Structures are given as C-alpha cells and as structure tokens.
Amino acid sequence: MAIHTNRTLLTQQEAAKALGVSVRRITDLRRAGDLDSLHGEAGRYLIVADSVRRYALVAGRGGRPYSPQMAFAALYLISGEPVPWLDAQRRYRLKRYLRETEAADLVRLTRRRAQTREYWCRDSLMDKVRESIRISGATGRLADLFHLAPGTIVEGYADVPTAKQMIHDCRLRLGGEPTGVRLRTAVALPAHDGNDGSPAMPLGVCAADLAESDDPRERRAGVETLGRLLAAFKDESR
C-alpha cells in the first residue's frame, strides 16, 4: 500500500507496475537518479510518485540523459553563461548537439542534473535557507521572468556539503507539511565567483526546473522559455 506524507510514496513493486517494467528496472532507475526515493524501514526504498509520473513522460524517447556536468553545461550555454568545466572539444560537441535539440528533448536530457527533495521549514528560518542556496524556478524575483506569481515554495540548488549543513542548521524536515523548501542537491554544481553572495541560477536552469513542475502554468512557462533560449542560441551559432 502506498504511504502518504505530503507526497505519495510507492513501493518499488508499485512503481514497477505503474511504469510497466520490472522491479530490477526500478532499482536501476533509482540508482541512476531518474526516480526519487526515500530509505524506508527494513532497508527498503520507497519511490516518490511524482518522479514516476515525470519519468513516464519521457520514457521510451531516444538518447541517454546527460551527465550532471553536461546537463548544467547545456543549460548554461543557452543562457549565455560560460562553461569552464568543459574542455574545448566537449564544448564544441555539446554546441553541435544543442543546435539539433528541441525544448522538450532538453528537459529530458538534463533531468539528472540534481537530486530533488521537498522539506518543511520554520518560517523564522526561511531567510537562512534563501541565503544558503542558489534560488531557481519561480522563487521570489525570478517569477517575473516567467510572468508567474511568486511561488510559496523556496526552490534552489546547493552542493552536497552545503545541503547537508543547511538541512541540519535550518532543521528541515523531509516530507513535512506544508512544503516550504524544494532543495536540488547537485554533485556537479557549477562554481560562482561569490561576489554577489548566492546568486540565482541561470535562466535556462530555472526554466528546466519549471518544465518539470506539476503545475501546468509553470510547466508551460518553463518549456516556452527553453524554446526561446534554444532558438536564440541556434541563431547565434549560424
């Protein structure tokens, strides 16, 4: 039986049935980061139902998802940002791929850039959360870029050490209600110069986050923005 917090959790058997695949395949998808999971009792993993839904939208489409480094590079490039972690050869190859890519495909190809978890947080500690992450999605001032109302959830990225420290210091509670923080923990989060504190993520990353949203308006805004960024990138590359 599914267990309910603020999000539905499924056993691996239930997730396998929903996707029409084997339990072993669910294990593979979980380990690859395509399905979000929590460590349950007796060492068993529970699969976040939202991630099953998201995976079902892209299952069966061609092309392997990018590595975290390549996923961030793709979204940074279309945002006009430098990608110093790629050598010249890989940068050239990625630019060539992007010239042949559409927005919906880019959402699928970049989906492994981070692990996403949702948390409850005390109101008095929300400012500390904002200071610790690089905001994304439609958080705060970013909402205006997508013609959306600011979301009630603070969403953003942190590297693994920062995420662990913030979860402890801000007393974040996984699965608590109501959800206040959507934290995207990235093993390959691009560095920034630090002169402006914790800046927002580039527009392409914010758009990709919205394109994965359960909210139809956010999802549409994300995909449309990715489409515009890709079109501008292709025009400049001609």
Short mmCIF file of C-alpha atoms in Angstrom, two decimals:
data_model
loop_
_atom_site.label_atom_id
_atom_site.label_comp_id
_atom_site.label_asym_id
_atom_site.label_seq_id
_atom_site.Cartn_x
_atom_site.Cartn_y
_atom_site.Cartn_z
CA MET A 1 0.00 0.00 0.00
CA ALA A 2 1.22 3.50 -0.75
CA ILE A 3 2.33 5.61 2.20
CA HIS A 4 1.23 9.26 2.26
CA THR A 5 3.18 12.24 3.51
CA ASN A 6 2.81 15.50 1.62
CA ARG A 7 3.79 13.41 -1.41
CA THR A 8 2.76 9.85 -2.22
CA LEU A 9 5.41 7.18 -1.76
CA LEU A 10 5.25 3.88 -3.61
CA THR A 11 6.93 0.56 -3.06
CA GLN A 12 9.28 -0.50 -5.82
CA GLN A 13 6.70 -3.11 -6.86
CA GLU A 14 4.00 -0.42 -7.20
CA ALA A 15 6.33 1.83 -9.19
CA ALA A 16 7.19 -1.10 -11.48
CA LYS A 17 3.51 -1.77 -12.09
CA ALA A 18 2.81 1.90 -12.81
CA LEU A 19 5.58 2.04 -15.43
CA GLY A 20 5.06 -1.46 -16.79
CA VAL A 21 8.64 -2.53 -16.04
CA SER A 22 10.40 -4.97 -13.73
CA VAL A 23 11.40 -4.25 -10.14
CA ARG A 24 15.02 -4.60 -11.22
CA ARG A 25 14.46 -1.80 -13.75
CA ILE A 26 13.03 0.38 -10.98
CA THR A 27 16.18 -0.26 -8.95
CA ASP A 28 18.31 0.75 -11.94
CA LEU A 29 16.28 3.94 -12.46
CA ARG A 30 16.53 4.79 -8.77
CA ARG A 31 20.30 4.32 -8.74
CA ALA A 32 20.66 6.41 -11.91
CA GLY A 33 18.71 9.27 -10.33
CA ASP A 34 15.75 9.04 -12.71
CA LEU A 35 13.41 8.15 -9.83
CA ASP A 36 13.47 9.92 -6.45
CA SER A 37 13.41 7.64 -3.43
CA LEU A 38 13.49 7.58 0.35
CA HIS A 39 15.08 4.96 2.57
CA GLY A 40 12.21 3.26 4.37
CA GLU A 41 12.00 0.64 7.09
CA ALA A 42 13.92 -2.64 6.94
CA GLY A 43 16.29 -1.19 4.33
CA ARG A 44 13.57 -0.90 1.70
CA TYR A 45 13.37 2.02 -0.68
CA LEU A 46 10.16 3.95 -1.32
CA ILE A 47 9.73 5.72 -4.63
CA VAL A 48 8.32 9.25 -4.85
CA ALA A 49 5.21 9.01 -7.03
CA ASP A 50 5.81 12.43 -8.63
CA SER A 51 9.11 11.19 -10.03
CA VAL A 52 7.34 8.15 -11.51
CA ARG A 53 4.94 10.50 -13.28
CA ARG A 54 7.79 12.66 -14.58
CA TYR A 55 9.71 9.65 -15.84
CA ALA A 56 6.61 8.29 -17.60
CA LEU A 57 6.52 11.48 -19.68
CA VAL A 58 9.97 10.83 -21.13
CA ALA A 59 10.22 7.04 -21.04
CA GLY A 60 10.96 5.45 -24.39
CA ARG A 61 12.34 8.59 -26.03
CA GLY A 62 15.76 8.26 -27.63
CA GLY A 63 19.07 9.46 -26.30
CA ARG A 64 20.76 8.94 -22.95
CA PRO A 65 20.34 11.70 -20.36
CA TYR A 66 23.37 13.92 -19.94
CA SER A 67 25.73 13.56 -17.01
CA PRO A 68 25.29 16.28 -14.33
CA GLN A 69 28.28 18.21 -15.73
CA MET A 70 26.95 18.11 -19.29
CA ALA A 71 23.39 18.90 -18.17
CA PHE A 72 24.48 22.07 -16.41
CA ALA A 73 26.73 22.96 -19.35
CA ALA A 74 23.83 22.70 -21.80
CA LEU A 75 21.57 24.92 -19.71
CA TYR A 76 24.37 27.41 -19.03
CA LEU A 77 25.28 27.65 -22.72
CA ILE A 78 21.77 28.51 -23.86
CA SER A 79 21.67 31.10 -21.06
CA GLY A 80 24.80 32.77 -22.44
CA GLU A 81 26.91 31.69 -19.47
CA PRO A 82 30.50 30.35 -19.64
CA VAL A 83 31.17 26.64 -19.05
CA PRO A 84 34.83 26.48 -17.97
CA TRP A 85 34.49 22.92 -16.67
CA LEU A 86 34.26 21.61 -20.25
CA ASP A 87 37.30 21.39 -22.50
CA ALA A 88 37.12 22.86 -26.00
CA GLN A 89 36.31 19.54 -27.68
CA ARG A 90 33.39 18.68 -25.41
CA ARG A 91 32.10 22.24 -25.60
CA TYR A 92 32.14 22.12 -29.40
CA ARG A 93 30.35 18.78 -29.43
CA LEU A 94 27.69 19.96 -26.99
CA LYS A 95 27.02 23.11 -29.01
CA ARG A 96 26.52 20.97 -32.10
CA TYR A 97 24.03 18.77 -30.25
CA LEU A 98 22.13 21.79 -28.93
CA ARG A 99 21.67 23.13 -32.46
CA GLU A 100 19.66 19.97 -33.20
CA THR A 101 17.72 19.84 -29.92
CA GLU A 102 14.18 20.98 -29.10
CA ALA A 103 12.91 22.21 -25.74
CA ALA A 104 11.03 19.05 -24.75
CA ASP A 105 14.10 16.94 -25.52
CA LEU A 106 16.33 19.25 -23.48
CA VAL A 107 14.09 18.78 -20.43
CA ARG A 108 14.59 15.03 -20.72
CA LEU A 109 18.30 15.16 -21.47
CA THR A 110 19.13 17.41 -18.49
CA ARG A 111 16.98 15.72 -15.87
CA ARG A 112 19.90 14.15 -13.98
CA ARG A 113 21.50 17.45 -13.01
CA ALA A 114 20.44 17.23 -9.35
CA GLN A 115 18.51 15.23 -6.77
CA THR A 116 15.29 16.94 -5.68
CA ARG A 117 13.78 16.73 -2.19
CA GLU A 118 10.97 18.71 -0.52
CA TYR A 119 11.06 19.83 3.11
CA TRP A 120 9.08 21.58 5.79
CA CYS A 121 10.86 24.58 7.31
CA ARG A 122 10.10 27.03 10.12
CA ASP A 123 9.10 30.47 8.82
CA SER A 124 11.77 32.05 11.01
CA LEU A 125 14.49 30.07 9.20
CA MET A 126 13.36 30.62 5.60
CA ASP A 127 15.64 33.64 5.12
CA LYS A 128 18.60 31.49 6.16
CA VAL A 129 17.57 28.92 3.55
CA ARG A 130 17.43 31.61 0.84
CA GLU A 131 20.91 32.80 1.80
CA SER A 132 22.30 29.25 1.62
CA ILE A 133 21.04 28.20 -1.81
CA ARG A 134 21.13 29.48 -5.37
CA ILE A 135 17.46 30.17 -6.00
CA SER A 136 15.75 28.77 -9.07
CA GLY A 137 12.34 28.05 -10.58
CA ALA A 138 9.82 30.81 -9.80
CA THR A 139 11.28 31.71 -6.42
CA GLY A 140 10.96 35.37 -5.46
CA ARG A 141 12.04 37.83 -8.14
CA LEU A 142 12.52 35.03 -10.68
CA ALA A 143 8.76 34.67 -11.08
CA ASP A 144 8.58 37.92 -13.06
CA LEU A 145 10.89 36.47 -15.71
CA PHE A 146 8.26 33.85 -16.48
CA HIS A 147 5.19 36.06 -15.95
CA LEU A 148 4.19 33.94 -12.97
CA ALA A 149 3.14 34.79 -9.43
CA PRO A 150 5.94 34.11 -6.92
CA GLY A 151 5.68 30.57 -5.60
CA THR A 152 5.12 29.77 -1.94
CA ILE A 153 7.99 27.26 -2.03
CA VAL A 154 11.61 28.39 -1.91
CA GLU A 155 13.42 26.41 -4.59
CA GLY A 156 17.10 26.27 -5.31
CA TYR A 157 20.41 24.45 -5.62
CA ALA A 158 23.21 23.57 -3.26
CA ASP A 159 26.22 21.32 -3.46
CA VAL A 160 26.27 18.23 -1.24
CA PRO A 161 28.19 19.66 1.77
CA THR A 162 26.11 22.87 1.77
CA ALA A 163 22.86 20.92 1.52
CA LYS A 164 23.75 18.66 4.45
CA GLN A 165 24.76 21.60 6.62
CA MET A 166 21.63 23.58 5.73
CA ILE A 167 19.31 20.66 6.44
CA HIS A 168 20.87 20.45 9.91
CA ASP A 169 21.11 24.17 10.68
CA CYS A 170 17.65 25.07 9.35
CA ARG A 171 16.03 21.96 10.85
CA LEU A 172 14.47 20.95 7.56
CA ARG A 173 12.03 18.09 7.86
CA LEU A 174 11.75 15.78 4.87
CA GLY A 175 8.15 15.16 3.82
CA GLY A 176 6.73 17.53 6.44
CA GLU A 177 3.64 19.60 5.70
CA PRO A 178 3.34 22.18 4.33
CA THR A 179 6.25 22.02 1.93
CA GLY A 180 8.39 25.14 2.23
CA VAL A 181 11.66 24.21 0.53
CA ARG A 182 12.40 22.35 -2.71
CA LEU A 183 16.09 21.59 -2.49
CA ARG A 184 18.03 20.44 -5.54
CA THR A 185 21.29 18.87 -4.38
CA ALA A 186 23.90 18.71 -7.13
CA VAL A 187 27.17 16.79 -7.14
CA ALA A 188 28.43 18.94 -10.01
CA LEU A 189 27.02 22.37 -9.18
CA PRO A 190 28.96 25.00 -11.17
CA ALA A 191 31.00 27.38 -9.06
CA HIS A 192 30.33 31.11 -8.95
CA ASP A 193 32.68 33.93 -8.04
CA GLY A 194 30.98 34.62 -4.72
CA ASN A 195 30.98 38.40 -5.17
CA ASP A 196 27.19 38.53 -5.06
CA GLY A 197 26.52 36.01 -2.30
CA SER A 198 24.39 33.15 -3.55
CA PRO A 199 23.11 34.31 -6.96
CA ALA A 200 20.14 32.89 -8.78
CA MET A 201 20.73 30.05 -11.20
CA PRO A 202 20.90 30.98 -14.92
CA LEU A 203 17.62 31.39 -16.77
CA GLY A 204 17.97 28.07 -18.61
CA VAL A 205 18.27 26.14 -15.33
CA CYS A 206 15.27 27.96 -13.84
CA ALA A 207 13.25 27.17 -16.97
CA ALA A 208 14.21 23.49 -16.89
CA ASP A 209 13.11 23.30 -13.25
CA LEU A 210 9.74 24.83 -14.10
CA ALA A 211 9.37 22.49 -17.08
CA GLU A 212 9.36 19.58 -14.60
CA SER A 213 6.65 21.15 -12.42
CA ASP A 214 3.30 19.54 -11.66
CA ASP A 215 1.65 22.93 -12.23
CA PRO A 216 0.58 23.25 -15.91
CA ARG A 217 1.25 27.01 -15.99
CA GLU A 218 4.75 26.61 -14.59
CA ARG A 219 5.47 23.69 -16.89
CA ARG A 220 4.32 25.63 -19.96
CA ALA A 221 6.32 28.72 -18.94
CA GLY A 222 9.42 26.60 -18.49
CA VAL A 223 9.15 24.81 -21.82
CA GLU A 224 8.36 28.03 -23.71
CA THR A 225 11.35 29.80 -22.16
CA LEU A 226 13.64 26.91 -23.04
CA GLY A 227 12.31 27.11 -26.59
CA ARG A 228 13.14 30.82 -26.83
CA LEU A 229 16.61 30.33 -25.37
CA LEU A 230 17.34 27.47 -27.78
CA ALA A 231 16.10 29.49 -30.76
CA ALA A 232 18.35 32.42 -29.83
CA PHE A 233 21.29 30.06 -29.29
CA LYS A 234 20.78 28.47 -32.72
CA ASP A 235 20.56 31.88 -34.39
CA GLU A 236 23.83 32.97 -32.80
CA SER A 237 25.52 29.72 -33.79
CA ARG A 238 24.79 30.09 -37.51
#
